[in-house]
Structures are given as C-alpha cells and as structure tokens.
mmCIF file of C-alpha atoms in Angstrom:
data_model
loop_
_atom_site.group_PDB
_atom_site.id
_atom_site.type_symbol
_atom_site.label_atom_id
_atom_site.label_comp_id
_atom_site.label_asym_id
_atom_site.label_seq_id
_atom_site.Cartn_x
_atom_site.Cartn_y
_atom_site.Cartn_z
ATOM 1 C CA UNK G 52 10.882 24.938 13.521
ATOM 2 C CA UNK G 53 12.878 27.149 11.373
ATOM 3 C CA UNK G 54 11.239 26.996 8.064
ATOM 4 C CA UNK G 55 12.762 28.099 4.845
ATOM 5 C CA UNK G 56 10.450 29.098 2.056
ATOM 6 C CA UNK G 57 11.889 29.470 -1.541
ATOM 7 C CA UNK G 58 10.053 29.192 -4.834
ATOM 8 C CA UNK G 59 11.798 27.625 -8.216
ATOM 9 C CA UNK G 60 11.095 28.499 -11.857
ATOM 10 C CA UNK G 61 11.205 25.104 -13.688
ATOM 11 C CA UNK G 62 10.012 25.147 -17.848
ATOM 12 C CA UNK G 63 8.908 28.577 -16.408
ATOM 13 C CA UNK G 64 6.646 27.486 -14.233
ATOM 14 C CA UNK G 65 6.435 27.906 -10.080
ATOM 15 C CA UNK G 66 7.050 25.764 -8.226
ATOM 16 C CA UNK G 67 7.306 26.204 -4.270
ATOM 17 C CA UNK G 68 8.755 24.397 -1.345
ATOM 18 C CA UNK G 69 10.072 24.429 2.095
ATOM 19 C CA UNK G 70 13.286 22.760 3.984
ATOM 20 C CA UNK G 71 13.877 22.397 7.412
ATOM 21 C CA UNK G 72 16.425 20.758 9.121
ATOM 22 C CA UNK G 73 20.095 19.565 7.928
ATOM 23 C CA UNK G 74 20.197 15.604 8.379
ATOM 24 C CA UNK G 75 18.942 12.624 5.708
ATOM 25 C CA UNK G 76 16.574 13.710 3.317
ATOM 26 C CA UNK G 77 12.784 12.874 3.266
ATOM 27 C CA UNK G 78 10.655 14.632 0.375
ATOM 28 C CA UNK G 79 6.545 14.821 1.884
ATOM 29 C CA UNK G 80 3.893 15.094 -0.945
ATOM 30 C CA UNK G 81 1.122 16.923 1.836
ATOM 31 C CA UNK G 82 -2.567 16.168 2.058
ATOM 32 C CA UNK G 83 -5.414 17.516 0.401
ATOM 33 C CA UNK G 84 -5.919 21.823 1.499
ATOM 34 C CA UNK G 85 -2.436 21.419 2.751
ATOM 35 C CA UNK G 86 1.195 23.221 1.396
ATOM 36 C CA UNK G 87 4.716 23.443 2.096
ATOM 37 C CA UNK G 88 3.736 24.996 5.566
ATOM 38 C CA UNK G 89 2.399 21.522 6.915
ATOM 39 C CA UNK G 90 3.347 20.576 10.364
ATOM 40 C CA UNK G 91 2.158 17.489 10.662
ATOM 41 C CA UNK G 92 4.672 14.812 11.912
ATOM 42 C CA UNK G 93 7.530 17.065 11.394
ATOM 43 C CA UNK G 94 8.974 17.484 14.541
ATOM 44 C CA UNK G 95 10.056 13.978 15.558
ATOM 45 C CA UNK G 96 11.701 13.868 12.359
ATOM 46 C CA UNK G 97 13.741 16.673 12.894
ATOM 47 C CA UNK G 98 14.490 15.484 16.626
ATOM 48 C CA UNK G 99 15.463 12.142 15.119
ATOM 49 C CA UNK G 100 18.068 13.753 12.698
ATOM 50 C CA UNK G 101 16.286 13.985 9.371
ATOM 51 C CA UNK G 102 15.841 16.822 6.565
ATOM 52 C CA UNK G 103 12.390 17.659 5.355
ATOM 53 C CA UNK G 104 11.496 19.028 1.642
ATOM 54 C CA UNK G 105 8.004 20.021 1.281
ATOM 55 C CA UNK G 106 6.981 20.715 -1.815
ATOM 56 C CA UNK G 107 3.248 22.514 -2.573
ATOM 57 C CA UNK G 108 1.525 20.698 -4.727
ATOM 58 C CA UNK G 109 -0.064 21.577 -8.143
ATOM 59 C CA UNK G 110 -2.081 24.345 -7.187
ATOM 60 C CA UNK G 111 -1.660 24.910 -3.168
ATOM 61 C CA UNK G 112 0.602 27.457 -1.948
ATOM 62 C CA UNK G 113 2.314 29.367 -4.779
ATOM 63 C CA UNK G 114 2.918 26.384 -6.947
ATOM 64 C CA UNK G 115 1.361 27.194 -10.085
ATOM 65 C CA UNK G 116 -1.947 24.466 -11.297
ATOM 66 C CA UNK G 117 -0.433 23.958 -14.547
ATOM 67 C CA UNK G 118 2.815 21.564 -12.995
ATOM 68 C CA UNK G 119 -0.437 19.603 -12.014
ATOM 69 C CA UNK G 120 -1.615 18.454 -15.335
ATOM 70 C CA UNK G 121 -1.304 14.760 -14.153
ATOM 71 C CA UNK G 122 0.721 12.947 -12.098
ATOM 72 C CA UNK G 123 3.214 12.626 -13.782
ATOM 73 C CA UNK G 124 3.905 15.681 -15.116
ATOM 74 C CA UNK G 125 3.737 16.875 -11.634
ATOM 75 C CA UNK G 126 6.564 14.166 -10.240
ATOM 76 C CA UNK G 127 8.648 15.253 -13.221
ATOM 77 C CA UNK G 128 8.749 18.786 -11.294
ATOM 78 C CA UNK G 129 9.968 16.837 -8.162
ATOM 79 C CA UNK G 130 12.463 15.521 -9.366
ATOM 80 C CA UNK G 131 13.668 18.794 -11.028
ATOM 81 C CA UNK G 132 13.227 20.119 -7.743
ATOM 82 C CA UNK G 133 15.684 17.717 -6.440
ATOM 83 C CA UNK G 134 17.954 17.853 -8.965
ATOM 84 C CA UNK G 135 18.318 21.775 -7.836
ATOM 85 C CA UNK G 136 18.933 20.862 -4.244
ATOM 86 C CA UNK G 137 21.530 18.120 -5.489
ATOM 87 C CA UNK G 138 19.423 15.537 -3.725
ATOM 88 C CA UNK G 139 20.070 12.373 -5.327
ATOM 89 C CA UNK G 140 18.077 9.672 -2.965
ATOM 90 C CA UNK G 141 15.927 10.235 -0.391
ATOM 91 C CA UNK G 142 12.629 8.945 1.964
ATOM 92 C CA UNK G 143 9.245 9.800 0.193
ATOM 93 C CA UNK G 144 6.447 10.096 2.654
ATOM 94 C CA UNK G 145 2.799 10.286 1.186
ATOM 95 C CA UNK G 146 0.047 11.922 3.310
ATOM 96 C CA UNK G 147 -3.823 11.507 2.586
ATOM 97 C CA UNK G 148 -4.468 12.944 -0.818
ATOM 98 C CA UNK G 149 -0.648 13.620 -1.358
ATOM 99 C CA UNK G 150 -0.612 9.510 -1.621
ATOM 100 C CA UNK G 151 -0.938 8.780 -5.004
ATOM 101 C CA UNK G 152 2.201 11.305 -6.373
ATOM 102 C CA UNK G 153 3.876 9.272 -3.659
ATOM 103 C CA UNK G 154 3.667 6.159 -4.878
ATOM 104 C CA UNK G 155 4.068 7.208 -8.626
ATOM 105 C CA UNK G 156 6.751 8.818 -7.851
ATOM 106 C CA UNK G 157 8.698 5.686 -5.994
ATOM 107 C CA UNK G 158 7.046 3.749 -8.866
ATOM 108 C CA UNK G 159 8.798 5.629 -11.175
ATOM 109 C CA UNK G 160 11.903 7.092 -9.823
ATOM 110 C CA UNK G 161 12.679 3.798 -7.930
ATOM 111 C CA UNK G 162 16.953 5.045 -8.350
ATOM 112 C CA UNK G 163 15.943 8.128 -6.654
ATOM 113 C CA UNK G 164 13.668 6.670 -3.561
ATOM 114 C CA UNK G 165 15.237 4.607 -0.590
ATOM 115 C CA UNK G 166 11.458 4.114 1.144
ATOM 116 C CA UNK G 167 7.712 5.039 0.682
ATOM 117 C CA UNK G 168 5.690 6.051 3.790
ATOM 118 C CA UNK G 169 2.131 6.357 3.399
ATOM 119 C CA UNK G 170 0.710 8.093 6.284
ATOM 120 C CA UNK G 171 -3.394 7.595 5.905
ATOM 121 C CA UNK G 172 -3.095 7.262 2.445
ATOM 122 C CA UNK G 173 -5.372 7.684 -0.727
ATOM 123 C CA UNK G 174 -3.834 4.325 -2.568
ATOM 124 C CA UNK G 175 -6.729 3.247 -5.113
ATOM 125 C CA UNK G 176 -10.348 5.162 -5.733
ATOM 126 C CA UNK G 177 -11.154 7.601 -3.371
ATOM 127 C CA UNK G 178 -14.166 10.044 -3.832
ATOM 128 C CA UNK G 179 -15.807 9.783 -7.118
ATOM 129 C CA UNK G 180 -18.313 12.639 -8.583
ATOM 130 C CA UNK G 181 -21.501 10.489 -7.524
ATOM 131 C CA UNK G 182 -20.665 10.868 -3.932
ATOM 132 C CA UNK G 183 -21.878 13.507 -2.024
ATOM 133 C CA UNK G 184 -18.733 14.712 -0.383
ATOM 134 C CA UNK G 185 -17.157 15.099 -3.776
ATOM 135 C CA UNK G 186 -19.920 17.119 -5.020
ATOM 136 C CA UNK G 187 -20.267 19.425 -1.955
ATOM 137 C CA UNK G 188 -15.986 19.732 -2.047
ATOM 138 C CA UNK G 189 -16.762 21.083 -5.938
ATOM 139 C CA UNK G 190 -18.898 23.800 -4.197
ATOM 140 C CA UNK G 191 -17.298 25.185 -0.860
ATOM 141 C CA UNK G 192 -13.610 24.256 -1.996
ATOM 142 C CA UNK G 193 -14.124 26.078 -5.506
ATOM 143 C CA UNK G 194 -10.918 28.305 -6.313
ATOM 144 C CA UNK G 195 -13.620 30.833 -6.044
ATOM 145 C CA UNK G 196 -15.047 30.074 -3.044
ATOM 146 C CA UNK G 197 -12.500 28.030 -0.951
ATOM 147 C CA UNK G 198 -10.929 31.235 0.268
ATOM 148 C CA UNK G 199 -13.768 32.311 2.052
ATOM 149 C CA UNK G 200 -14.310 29.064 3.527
ATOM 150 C CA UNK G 201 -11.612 29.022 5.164
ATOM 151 C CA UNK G 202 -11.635 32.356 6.537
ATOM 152 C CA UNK G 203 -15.108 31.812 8.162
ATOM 153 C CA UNK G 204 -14.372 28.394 9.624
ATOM 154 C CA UNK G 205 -10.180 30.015 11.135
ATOM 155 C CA UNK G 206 -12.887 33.090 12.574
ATOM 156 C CA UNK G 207 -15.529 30.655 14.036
ATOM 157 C CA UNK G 208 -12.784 27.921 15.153
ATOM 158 C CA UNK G 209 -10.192 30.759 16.942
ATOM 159 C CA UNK G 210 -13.545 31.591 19.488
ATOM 160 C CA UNK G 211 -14.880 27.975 19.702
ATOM 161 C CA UNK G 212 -12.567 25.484 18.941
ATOM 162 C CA UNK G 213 -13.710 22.610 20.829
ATOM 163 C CA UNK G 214 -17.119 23.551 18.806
ATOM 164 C CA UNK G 215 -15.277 23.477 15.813
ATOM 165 C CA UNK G 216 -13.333 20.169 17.024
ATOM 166 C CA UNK G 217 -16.728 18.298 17.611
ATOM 167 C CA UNK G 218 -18.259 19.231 14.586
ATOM 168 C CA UNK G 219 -15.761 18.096 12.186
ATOM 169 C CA UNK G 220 -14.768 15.153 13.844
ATOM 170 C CA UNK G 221 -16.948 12.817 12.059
ATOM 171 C CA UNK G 222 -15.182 14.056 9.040
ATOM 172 C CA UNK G 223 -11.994 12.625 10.352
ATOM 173 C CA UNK G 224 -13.081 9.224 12.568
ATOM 174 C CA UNK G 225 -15.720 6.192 12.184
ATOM 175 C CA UNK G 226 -15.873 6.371 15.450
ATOM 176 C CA UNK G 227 -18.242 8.044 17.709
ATOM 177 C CA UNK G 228 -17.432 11.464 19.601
ATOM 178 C CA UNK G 229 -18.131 9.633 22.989
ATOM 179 C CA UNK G 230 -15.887 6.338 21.912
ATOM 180 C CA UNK G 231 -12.793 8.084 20.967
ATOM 181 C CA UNK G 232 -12.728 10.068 23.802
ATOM 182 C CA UNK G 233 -10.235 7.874 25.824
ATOM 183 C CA UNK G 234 -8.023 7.793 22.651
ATOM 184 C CA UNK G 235 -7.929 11.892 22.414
ATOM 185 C CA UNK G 236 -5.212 13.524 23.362
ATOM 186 C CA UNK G 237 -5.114 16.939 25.898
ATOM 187 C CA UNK G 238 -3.696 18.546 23.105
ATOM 188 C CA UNK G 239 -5.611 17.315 19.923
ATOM 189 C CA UNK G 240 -8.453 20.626 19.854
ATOM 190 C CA UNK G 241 -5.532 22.926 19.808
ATOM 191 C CA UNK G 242 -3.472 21.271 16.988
ATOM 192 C CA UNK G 243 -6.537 20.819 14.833
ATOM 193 C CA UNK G 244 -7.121 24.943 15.501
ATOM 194 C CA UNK G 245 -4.030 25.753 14.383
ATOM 195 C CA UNK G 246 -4.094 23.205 11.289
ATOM 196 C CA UNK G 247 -7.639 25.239 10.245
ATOM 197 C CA UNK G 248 -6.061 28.191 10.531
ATOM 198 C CA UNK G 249 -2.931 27.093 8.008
ATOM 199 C CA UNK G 250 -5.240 24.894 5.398
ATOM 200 C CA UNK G 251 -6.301 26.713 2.358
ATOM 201 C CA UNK G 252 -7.641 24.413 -1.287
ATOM 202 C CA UNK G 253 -6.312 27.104 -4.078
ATOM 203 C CA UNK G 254 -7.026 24.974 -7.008
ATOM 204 C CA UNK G 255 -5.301 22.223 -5.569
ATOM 205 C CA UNK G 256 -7.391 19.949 -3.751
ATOM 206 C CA UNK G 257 -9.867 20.063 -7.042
ATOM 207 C CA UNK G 258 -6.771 18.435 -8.961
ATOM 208 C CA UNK G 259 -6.235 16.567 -6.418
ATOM 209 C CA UNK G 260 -9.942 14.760 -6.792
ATOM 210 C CA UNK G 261 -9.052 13.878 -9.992
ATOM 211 C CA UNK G 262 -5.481 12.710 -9.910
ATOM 212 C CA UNK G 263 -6.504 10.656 -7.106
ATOM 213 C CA UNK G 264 -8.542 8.446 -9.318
ATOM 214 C CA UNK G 265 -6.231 8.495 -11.695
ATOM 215 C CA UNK G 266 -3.542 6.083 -10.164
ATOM 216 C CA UNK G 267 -3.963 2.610 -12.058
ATOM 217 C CA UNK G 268 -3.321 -0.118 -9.703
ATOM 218 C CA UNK G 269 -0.112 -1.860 -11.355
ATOM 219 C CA UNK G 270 1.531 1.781 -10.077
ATOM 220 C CA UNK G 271 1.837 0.250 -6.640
ATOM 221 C CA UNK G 272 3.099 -3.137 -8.150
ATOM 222 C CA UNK G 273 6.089 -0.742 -9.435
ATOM 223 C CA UNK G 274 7.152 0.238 -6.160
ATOM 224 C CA UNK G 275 9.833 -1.930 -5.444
ATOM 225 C CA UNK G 276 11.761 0.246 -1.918
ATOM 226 C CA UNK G 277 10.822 -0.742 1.368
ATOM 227 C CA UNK G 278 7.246 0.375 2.533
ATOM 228 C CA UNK G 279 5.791 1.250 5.445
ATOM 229 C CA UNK G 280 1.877 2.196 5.626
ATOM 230 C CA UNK G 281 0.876 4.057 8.275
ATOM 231 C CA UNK G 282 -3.240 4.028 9.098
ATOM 232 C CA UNK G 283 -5.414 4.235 12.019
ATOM 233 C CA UNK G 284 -7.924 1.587 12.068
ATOM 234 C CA UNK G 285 -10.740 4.075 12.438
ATOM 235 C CA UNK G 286 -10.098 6.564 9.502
ATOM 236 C CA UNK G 287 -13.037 8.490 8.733
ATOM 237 C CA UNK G 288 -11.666 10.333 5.979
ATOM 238 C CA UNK G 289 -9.937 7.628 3.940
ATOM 239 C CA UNK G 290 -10.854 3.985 4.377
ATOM 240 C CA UNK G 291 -8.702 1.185 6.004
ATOM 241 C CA UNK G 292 -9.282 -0.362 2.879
ATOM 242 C CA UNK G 293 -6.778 1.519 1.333
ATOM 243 C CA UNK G 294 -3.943 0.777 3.410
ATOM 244 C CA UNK G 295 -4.183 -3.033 2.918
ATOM 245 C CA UNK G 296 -4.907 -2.652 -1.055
ATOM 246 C CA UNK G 297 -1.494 -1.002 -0.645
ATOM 247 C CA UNK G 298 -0.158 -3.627 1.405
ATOM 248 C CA UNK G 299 -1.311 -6.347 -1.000
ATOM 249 C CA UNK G 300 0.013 -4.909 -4.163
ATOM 250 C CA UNK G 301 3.502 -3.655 -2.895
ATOM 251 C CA UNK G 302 5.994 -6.499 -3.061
ATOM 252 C CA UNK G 303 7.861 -5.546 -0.099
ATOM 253 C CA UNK G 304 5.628 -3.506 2.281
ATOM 254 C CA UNK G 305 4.733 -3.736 5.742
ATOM 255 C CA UNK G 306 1.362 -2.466 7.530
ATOM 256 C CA UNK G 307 1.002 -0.729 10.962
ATOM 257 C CA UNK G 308 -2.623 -0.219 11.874
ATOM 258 C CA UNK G 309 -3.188 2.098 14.574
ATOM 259 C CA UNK G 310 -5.618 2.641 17.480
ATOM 260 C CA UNK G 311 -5.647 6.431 16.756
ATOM 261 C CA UNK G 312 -9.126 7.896 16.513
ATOM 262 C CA UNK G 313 -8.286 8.780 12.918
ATOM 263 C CA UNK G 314 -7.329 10.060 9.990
ATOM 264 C CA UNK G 315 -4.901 12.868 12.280
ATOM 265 C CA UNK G 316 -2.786 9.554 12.846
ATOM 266 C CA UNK G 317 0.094 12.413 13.944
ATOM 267 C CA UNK G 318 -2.332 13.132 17.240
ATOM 268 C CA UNK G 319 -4.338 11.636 20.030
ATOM 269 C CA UNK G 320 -2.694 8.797 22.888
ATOM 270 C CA UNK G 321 -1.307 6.991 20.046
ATOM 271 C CA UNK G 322 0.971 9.336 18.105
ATOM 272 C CA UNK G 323 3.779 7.815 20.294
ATOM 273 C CA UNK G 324 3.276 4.753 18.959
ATOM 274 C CA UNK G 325 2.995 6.086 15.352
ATOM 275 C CA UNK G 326 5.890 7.703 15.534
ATOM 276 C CA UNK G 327 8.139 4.756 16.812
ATOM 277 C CA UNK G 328 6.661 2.722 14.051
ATOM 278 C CA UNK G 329 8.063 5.156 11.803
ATOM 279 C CA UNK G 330 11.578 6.052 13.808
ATOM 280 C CA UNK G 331 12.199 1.841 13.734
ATOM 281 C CA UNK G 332 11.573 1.852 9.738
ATOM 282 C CA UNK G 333 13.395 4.763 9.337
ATOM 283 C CA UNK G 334 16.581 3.632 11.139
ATOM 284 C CA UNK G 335 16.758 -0.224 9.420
ATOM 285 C CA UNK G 336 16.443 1.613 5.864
ATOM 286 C CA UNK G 337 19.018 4.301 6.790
#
C-alpha cells in the first residue's frame, strides 16, 4: 500500500493523516493505540476502488492532544481536514474506540456523511474508572510509560509470537483459546505481530477513555445516513451489547454479527464474510 503521510496546521494546531488510494472517499476514525498507519481492513477497500483518509486521533501519531479536548472539538478538526482535501461527502467508518467520533461526527455533519460503519464499535459506556482494565490502562498506557510498553511487548512478540498471540487473546475473544481454534485463520499470529509492532497509546488512548463515555445516547438517534455495524458475536474487547444499542437507536441501521473469534473482526475464517458484508453496503450507498 502506498501510504502518504502529511501533517496540517489547523488554529495552529497538528493535526496528522494519511491517504491512500484515488477512488470514493471513506474517512476511518482508528481504534484505541492505533494512528494514521492502521492497516486494518484497508486493502479490500482499495481493491474495491475506494480512497482512504486516516486521520490520528487527538493524541496518537503526531496529532497534537489539545484537538482532543472533546469530541467535538476534535470532529471540528475533521472536517477542517476535509475541507483542505476539498472532500465534500464521504463514508465514515468507526473502529473500536475510534466509534464514538464516528458517530458524532455523522450525527453532526449528516451533509457531509453518505454512511457510518462501525467496525466493533465502542457505541454507549465502555470502561469506566471502577473497572480494573481501566485502572491498569491508566498505569502501563501512561504517556509516560506507554512507550516502553510497547517496546517490550514488539521485542518479546518478534521472538515468540504465537506466545504473544495466546496470551493476549483473551483480551480480544469470549471465547476460549481451544474453541476458536477452528475459526483462526493461518495467518492471524502474524498480522497481530505486525499490528504490536505498529500500536503505540501517546496520550491518546487516555482521551480516548474519557471521550468514550462521553457520547450521550440521543447522538446515535442523530445519525440519520445509512448504517452498517459490523461485530463479531464473540468480542472480548467490546461487548455485543454495543452493536445492538447501536442498532436500536439508529433509525436506519442494519446489523451483521459475525462468527469471527473477535474483536480483530478484519482476521480469522470469517474476514471474507466481513468484508462482503461491507463491499454489498458499500456498493447500494455508492
């Protein structure tokens, strides 16, 4: 994939993205410890004909924390963004944690957005500081800290990735290692390797723990484009639940639930099936 990287000074802040490919435009908010450099997905897109715009969010990447102040203050910079590029209307796709500037964005912008994708998508409350996950995240994804947790775990994963694979697999699935075998695909240890070795936090997936909670539930009631939510039925990282709140509160949305071991919807023996979910949607909402 050829990959260009530019940064933009809007109100004098930075703001980074990525484009590849030449066809219709889709904008991706990324995941949580993600950045413009996600891979994700991307390549059926581009095979099918479509552009991709990436922006970093608030705090990942080179895009400064401050655009990040809350959501929509950050979609505000989006839109500048496309305003640059002369994009008028485009497909959003929201992934994980990049969900709720997703749908506030389609709520929002609704003259600027011809469909929402949410691809295992944070839709309503997600972690919250009494869980445990949220207060560990506060302590190995620190701005301080994350760095170095990412290093050690890209050094321990590039000698032992199916170790590395295993281990964090609960973090991903509700299922078992042993019952999502069958469902993994030859390639899945490999593509999880190299997605270690891109994923760093910055200060963004600590704003992103807020904002997250932040989305009142009348924002998906807004979004008025065609939908599509994407979600395996075993998501370890972010509930079913979330895909049919979404589904219940968006007028005119439609739910695909997948028999992908989990939250990586984009691998394992089902990604085919993902993906011509998507390519269908895609095509009728050209």
């Amino acid at each position: 994939m050829e990959r260009v990287v530019e940064t933009v000074s809007i109100n004098g802040r930075q703001l980074e993205y990525s484009i590849l490919g030449e066809g219709e435009p889709i904008l991706v908010m990324h995941g949580g410890h993600s950045n413009c450099y996600e891979e994700f997905g991307y390549k059926s897109l581009l095979d099918n004909g479509f552009s991709i715009i990436t922006p970093s969010r608030p705090g990942y990447g080179r895009t400064v924390k401050e655009i990040g102040e809350n959501l929509a203050s950050a979609c505000e910079y989006y839109l500048d963004l496309l305003n640059q590029l002369g994009i008028d209307k485009l497909h959003v796709i929201g992934i994980s944690a990049g969900g709720p500037s997703a749908i506030y964005f389609a709520a929002h912008y609704p003259q600027h957005v011809k469909t929402l994708i949410l691809q295992s998508a944070v839709t309503k409350e997600w972690l919250t500081p009494e869980d445990l996950t949220y207060k560990l995240a506060h302590v190995i994804f620190h701005p301080r800290i994350e760095k170095t947790t990412w290093t050690l775990l890209s050094r321990i994963n590039q000698l032992f990735p199916a170790f590395i694979f295993k281990q964090m697999f609960s973090s991903f699935s509700s299922l078992s290692y042993r019952e999502a075998k069958k469902r993994i695909g030859t390639n899945d240890i490999e593509e999880v390797r190299k997605m270690n070795n891109r994923q760093r936090s910055g200060h963004g997936f600590l704003i992103d723990l807020k904002q997250v909670n932040e989305l009142p539930g009348n924002e998906l009631e807004k979004v008025l484009c065609p939908t599509l939510i994407l979600h395996s039925a075993f998501d370890g990282s972010v509930p079913l639940e979330h895909a049919y709140y979404a589904a219940e509160k968006i007028s005119d949305a439609k739910i695909y639930v997948l028999d992908s071991w989990g939250h990586l919807i984009w691998l394992g023996k089902s990604a085919s099936d993902m993906n011509e979910a998507l390519m269908e949607f895609l095509n009728n909402n050209y």
